[in-house]
PDB file of C-alpha atoms in Angstrom:
ATOM      1  CA  MET X   1     156.876  63.972  11.088  1.00 67.00           C
ATOM      2  CA  ARG X   2     159.123  62.730  13.685  1.00 69.00           C
ATOM      3  CA  LYS X   3     158.939  59.038  12.601  1.00 71.00           C
ATOM      4  CA  ILE X   4     159.379  59.539   9.236  1.00 71.00           C
ATOM      5  CA  GLN X   5     162.771  60.874  10.704  1.00 67.00           C
ATOM      6  CA  ILE X   6     163.606  58.194  12.171  1.00 69.00           C
ATOM      7  CA  LEU X   7     162.931  56.014   9.859  1.00 62.00           C
ATOM      8  CA  PHE X   8     164.634  57.943   7.102  1.00 68.00           C
ATOM      9  CA  ALA X   9     167.818  58.642   9.691  1.00 64.00           C
ATOM     10  CA  ALA X  10     167.776  54.560   9.719  1.00 61.00           C
ATOM     11  CA  MET X  11     167.745  53.812   5.864  1.00 64.00           C
ATOM     12  CA  VAL X  12     170.470  55.999   5.720  1.00 58.00           C
ATOM     13  CA  ALA X  13     172.433  54.142   8.217  1.00 57.00           C
ATOM     14  CA  VAL X  14     171.872  50.804   6.009  1.00 54.00           C
ATOM     15  CA  VAL X  15     172.793  51.962   2.742  1.00 54.00           C
ATOM     16  CA  MET X  16     175.791  53.712   4.252  1.00 54.00           C
ATOM     17  CA  SER X  17     176.759  50.812   5.707  1.00 53.00           C
ATOM     18  CA  SER X  18     176.343  48.250   3.188  1.00 51.00           C
ATOM     19  CA  CYS X  19     178.852  50.678   0.880  1.00 49.00           C
ATOM     20  CA  VAL X  20     181.407  50.006   2.991  1.00 49.00           C
ATOM     21  CA  GLN X  21     183.272  46.945   4.168  1.00 51.00           C
ATOM     22  CA  PHE X  22     184.874  46.659   7.576  1.00 55.00           C
ATOM     23  CA  LYS X  23     187.173  43.748   7.593  1.00 64.00           C
ATOM     24  CA  THR X  24     190.700  43.217   8.526  1.00 68.00           C
ATOM     25  CA  GLU X  25     192.725  44.607   5.751  1.00 80.00           C
ATOM     26  CA  ALA X  26     196.105  43.552   5.859  1.00 89.00           C
ATOM     27  CA  THR X  27     197.551  40.990   8.543  1.00 94.00           C
ATOM     28  CA  VAL X  28     201.705  41.284  10.201  1.00 96.00           C
ATOM     29  CA  ASP X  29     204.026  38.793  12.492  1.00 97.00           C
ATOM     30  CA  ILE X  30     206.441  39.634  14.972  1.00 97.00           C
ATOM     31  CA  GLU X  31     209.119  37.501  15.178  1.00 97.00           C
ATOM     32  CA  VAL X  32     210.202  38.614  18.780  1.00 96.00           C
ATOM     33  CA  THR X  33     213.487  36.870  19.458  1.00 95.00           C
ATOM     34  CA  GLN X  34     215.915  37.765  22.567  1.00 92.00           C
ATOM     35  CA  LYS X  35     219.805  36.471  22.376  1.00 90.00           C
ATOM     36  CA  GLY X  36     218.923  34.194  19.191  1.00 90.00           C
ATOM     37  CA  LYS X  37     215.563  32.231  21.027  1.00 93.00           C
ATOM     38  CA  PRO X  38     212.142  33.244  20.480  1.00 95.00           C
ATOM     39  CA  LEU X  39     210.751  35.594  23.123  1.00 93.00           C
ATOM     40  CA  VAL X  40     207.729  34.205  24.711  1.00 94.00           C
ATOM     41  CA  GLY X  41     204.727  36.337  26.787  1.00 94.00           C
ATOM     42  CA  ALA X  42     206.569  39.530  25.848  1.00 94.00           C
ATOM     43  CA  THR X  43     203.992  41.994  25.062  1.00 95.00           C
ATOM     44  CA  VAL X  44     204.353  43.912  21.269  1.00 97.00           C
ATOM     45  CA  TYR X  45     203.042  47.169  21.013  1.00 97.00           C
ATOM     46  CA  LYS X  46     201.386  48.763  17.431  1.00 96.00           C
ATOM     47  CA  PHE X  47     201.787  51.816  16.509  1.00 95.00           C
ATOM     48  CA  LYS X  48     200.114  53.900  13.054  1.00 92.00           C
ATOM     49  CA  ASP X  49     202.239  56.592  11.971  1.00 90.00           C
ATOM     50  CA  ASN X  50     200.210  59.944  12.297  1.00 85.00           C
ATOM     51  CA  GLY X  51     202.835  61.995  10.851  1.00 86.00           C
ATOM     52  CA  LEU X  52     204.536  62.124  13.628  1.00 85.00           C
ATOM     53  CA  GLY X  53     207.111  59.531  12.648  1.00 87.00           C
ATOM     54  CA  GLU X  54     208.807  57.411  15.510  1.00 91.00           C
ATOM     55  CA  SER X  55     208.235  59.933  17.881  1.00 90.00           C
ATOM     56  CA  ILE X  56     204.980  58.435  18.938  1.00 92.00           C
ATOM     57  CA  THR X  57     206.789  55.631  20.066  1.00 93.00           C
ATOM     58  CA  LEU X  58     208.443  57.131  23.143  1.00 91.00           C
ATOM     59  CA  TYR X  59     205.169  56.341  25.114  1.00 91.00           C
ATOM     60  CA  LYS X  60     203.464  53.193  25.255  1.00 91.00           C
ATOM     61  CA  SER X  61     200.498  54.583  25.720  1.00 92.00           C
ATOM     62  CA  ASN X  62     199.886  56.392  22.117  1.00 93.00           C
ATOM     63  CA  ALA X  63     199.511  52.787  21.335  1.00 94.00           C
ATOM     64  CA  SER X  64     196.754  51.706  18.920  1.00 93.00           C
ATOM     65  CA  GLY X  65     197.451  47.962  20.259  1.00 94.00           C
ATOM     66  CA  THR X  66     198.755  44.585  21.762  1.00 96.00           C
ATOM     67  CA  ALA X  67     199.769  41.245  21.127  1.00 96.00           C
ATOM     68  CA  LEU X  68     201.398  38.817  23.305  1.00 96.00           C
ATOM     69  CA  THR X  69     204.086  36.263  21.612  1.00 96.00           C
ATOM     70  CA  ASN X  70     202.889  32.758  21.539  1.00 97.00           C
ATOM     71  CA  ALA X  71     205.280  29.423  22.233  1.00 95.00           C
ATOM     72  CA  GLY X  72     206.919  30.692  18.765  1.00 95.00           C
ATOM     73  CA  GLY X  73     207.834  34.472  19.569  1.00 96.00           C
ATOM     74  CA  ILE X  74     205.454  35.537  17.111  1.00 97.00           C
ATOM     75  CA  ALA X  75     202.695  38.447  17.956  1.00 97.00           C
ATOM     76  CA  HIS X  76     200.195  38.176  15.236  1.00 97.00           C
ATOM     77  CA  PHE X  77     198.437  41.460  14.107  1.00 96.00           C
ATOM     78  CA  ASP X  78     194.639  41.949  12.483  1.00 93.00           C
ATOM     79  CA  LEU X  79     195.399  45.087  10.895  1.00 89.00           C
ATOM     80  CA  LYS X  80     191.213  46.128   9.981  1.00 86.00           C
ATOM     81  CA  SER X  81     189.285  49.158   8.753  1.00 79.00           C
ATOM     82  CA  PRO X  82     188.520  52.052   9.350  1.00 79.00           C
ATOM     83  CA  ASP X  83     190.895  52.080  12.168  1.00 79.00           C
ATOM     84  CA  ASP X  84     194.151  50.744  10.813  1.00 80.00           C
ATOM     85  CA  LEU X  85     193.823  51.417   6.883  1.00 77.00           C
ATOM     86  CA  ASP X  86     191.046  52.352   4.693  1.00 66.00           C
ATOM     87  CA  PRO X  87     188.415  50.139   3.331  1.00 68.00           C
ATOM     88  CA  SER X  88     189.435  48.183   0.459  1.00 61.00           C
ATOM     89  CA  ASN X  89     186.300  48.359  -1.202  1.00 58.00           C
ATOM     90  CA  VAL X  90     183.699  51.444  -0.656  1.00 58.00           C
ATOM     91  CA  ALA X  91     180.535  51.067  -2.540  1.00 59.00           C
ATOM     92  CA  GLY X  92     181.900  48.030  -4.860  1.00 62.00           C
ATOM     93  CA  VAL X  93     185.131  50.544  -5.811  1.00 58.00           C
ATOM     94  CA  GLU X  94     188.383  49.275  -4.835  1.00 59.00           C
ATOM     95  CA  LEU X  95     190.584  50.757  -3.144  1.00 61.00           C
ATOM     96  CA  ASP X  96     194.564  50.525  -2.051  1.00 58.00           C
ATOM     97  CA  ASP X  97     195.899  52.342   0.966  1.00 71.00           C
ATOM     98  CA  GLN X  98     198.932  52.128   3.196  1.00 83.00           C
ATOM     99  CA  ALA X  99     200.310  53.818   6.125  1.00 88.00           C
ATOM    100  CA  THR X 100     203.329  53.065   7.929  1.00 93.00           C
ATOM    101  CA  PHE X 101     203.232  51.002  11.526  1.00 94.00           C
ATOM    102  CA  TYR X 102     205.720  50.562  13.860  1.00 96.00           C
ATOM    103  CA  PHE X 103     205.831  47.965  16.662  1.00 97.00           C
ATOM    104  CA  CYS X 104     207.853  47.947  19.503  1.00 96.00           C
ATOM    105  CA  THR X 105     208.539  46.390  22.794  1.00 95.00           C
ATOM    106  CA  TYR X 106     209.471  48.370  26.349  1.00 93.00           C
ATOM    107  CA  ASP X 107     211.381  46.834  29.379  1.00 89.00           C
ATOM    108  CA  ALA X 108     210.056  47.529  32.928  1.00 86.00           C
ATOM    109  CA  GLU X 109     210.945  51.014  33.141  1.00 88.00           C
ATOM    110  CA  GLY X 110     208.563  51.420  30.194  1.00 90.00           C
ATOM    111  CA  THR X 111     211.407  52.394  27.526  1.00 91.00           C
ATOM    112  CA  ARG X 112     211.404  51.064  24.234  1.00 93.00           C
ATOM    113  CA  ASN X 113     213.949  48.851  23.676  1.00 91.00           C
ATOM    114  CA  ALA X 114     213.190  47.594  20.603  1.00 93.00           C
ATOM    115  CA  ILE X 115     211.499  49.286  17.241  1.00 95.00           C
ATOM    116  CA  VAL X 116     210.686  47.681  13.955  1.00 96.00           C
ATOM    117  CA  THR X 117     208.781  49.752  11.093  1.00 95.00           C
ATOM    118  CA  ALA X 118     206.944  48.583   8.280  1.00 93.00           C
ATOM    119  CA  PRO X 119     204.855  49.838   5.434  1.00 93.00           C
ATOM    120  CA  VAL X 120     201.737  48.196   5.386  1.00 91.00           C
ATOM    121  CA  ARG X 121     199.451  47.795   1.746  1.00 87.00           C
ATOM    122  CA  THR X 122     196.106  46.975   1.904  1.00 84.00           C
ATOM    123  CA  GLY X 123     196.516  42.623   1.653  1.00 85.00           C
ATOM    124  CA  SER X 124     199.331  42.749   2.607  1.00 88.00           C
ATOM    125  CA  LYS X 125     200.604  39.402   5.042  1.00 95.00           C
ATOM    126  CA  LEU X 126     203.883  40.508   6.768  1.00 94.00           C
ATOM    127  CA  THR X 127     206.359  39.060   8.603  1.00 96.00           C
ATOM    128  CA  LEU X 128     208.716  40.571  10.473  1.00 96.00           C
ATOM    129  CA  GLN X 129     211.994  40.310  13.123  1.00 96.00           C
ATOM    130  CA  LEU X 130     212.108  42.132  16.530  1.00 95.00           C
ATOM    131  CA  ASP X 131     215.121  41.582  18.462  1.00 94.00           C
ATOM    132  CA  VAL X 132     214.917  42.759  21.968  1.00 92.00           C
ATOM    133  CA  PRO X 133     218.360  43.143  24.254  1.00 88.00           C
ATOM    134  CA  GLU X 134     218.943  41.225  26.929  1.00 79.00           C
ATOM    135  CA  GLY X 135     217.250  42.350  29.963  1.00 66.00           C
ATOM    136  CA  LEU X 136     214.106  43.485  31.230  1.00 56.00           C
ATOM    137  CA  VAL X 137     211.266  42.702  29.362  1.00 61.00           C
ATOM    138  CA  ASN X 138     207.783  43.806  30.721  1.00 63.00           C
ATOM    139  CA  GLY X 139     208.902  43.601  34.018  1.00 51.00           C
ATOM    140  CA  ASP X 140     210.194  40.180  33.844  1.00 49.00           C
ATOM    141  CA  GLU X 141     213.889  39.496  33.920  1.00 43.00           C
ATOM    142  CA  LYS X 142     214.408  36.575  30.473  1.00 43.00           C
TER     143      LYS X 142
END
């Protein structure tokens, strides 16, 4: 009897995983600048609005992801299902999801110094600008 239960549980897991496709659902590039120039090596934090609004970004420990800016000052985020957005295809049915995301930088003391908000839909490919004020970023003088 125990073998049948294990086999049944395995079959259910296989069927459920084949019904939902987990993949990158949207991409967001954040162009980080300071004094009009690309900011290299800055950490950008990603937050998904969970109903608390912008207040979730007051502490970077609440972030659901981070990315460092590259040589062009761009931090790239792949928003994936099911963590960021709902799966776009469940059992062959196409779904459309939208969520609000906040992208922030913080100074050396952990205080948010720049924020950009974006509603992101399944299939979006967004490029957003984030201008960081003068001063410390990630603990380094820029």
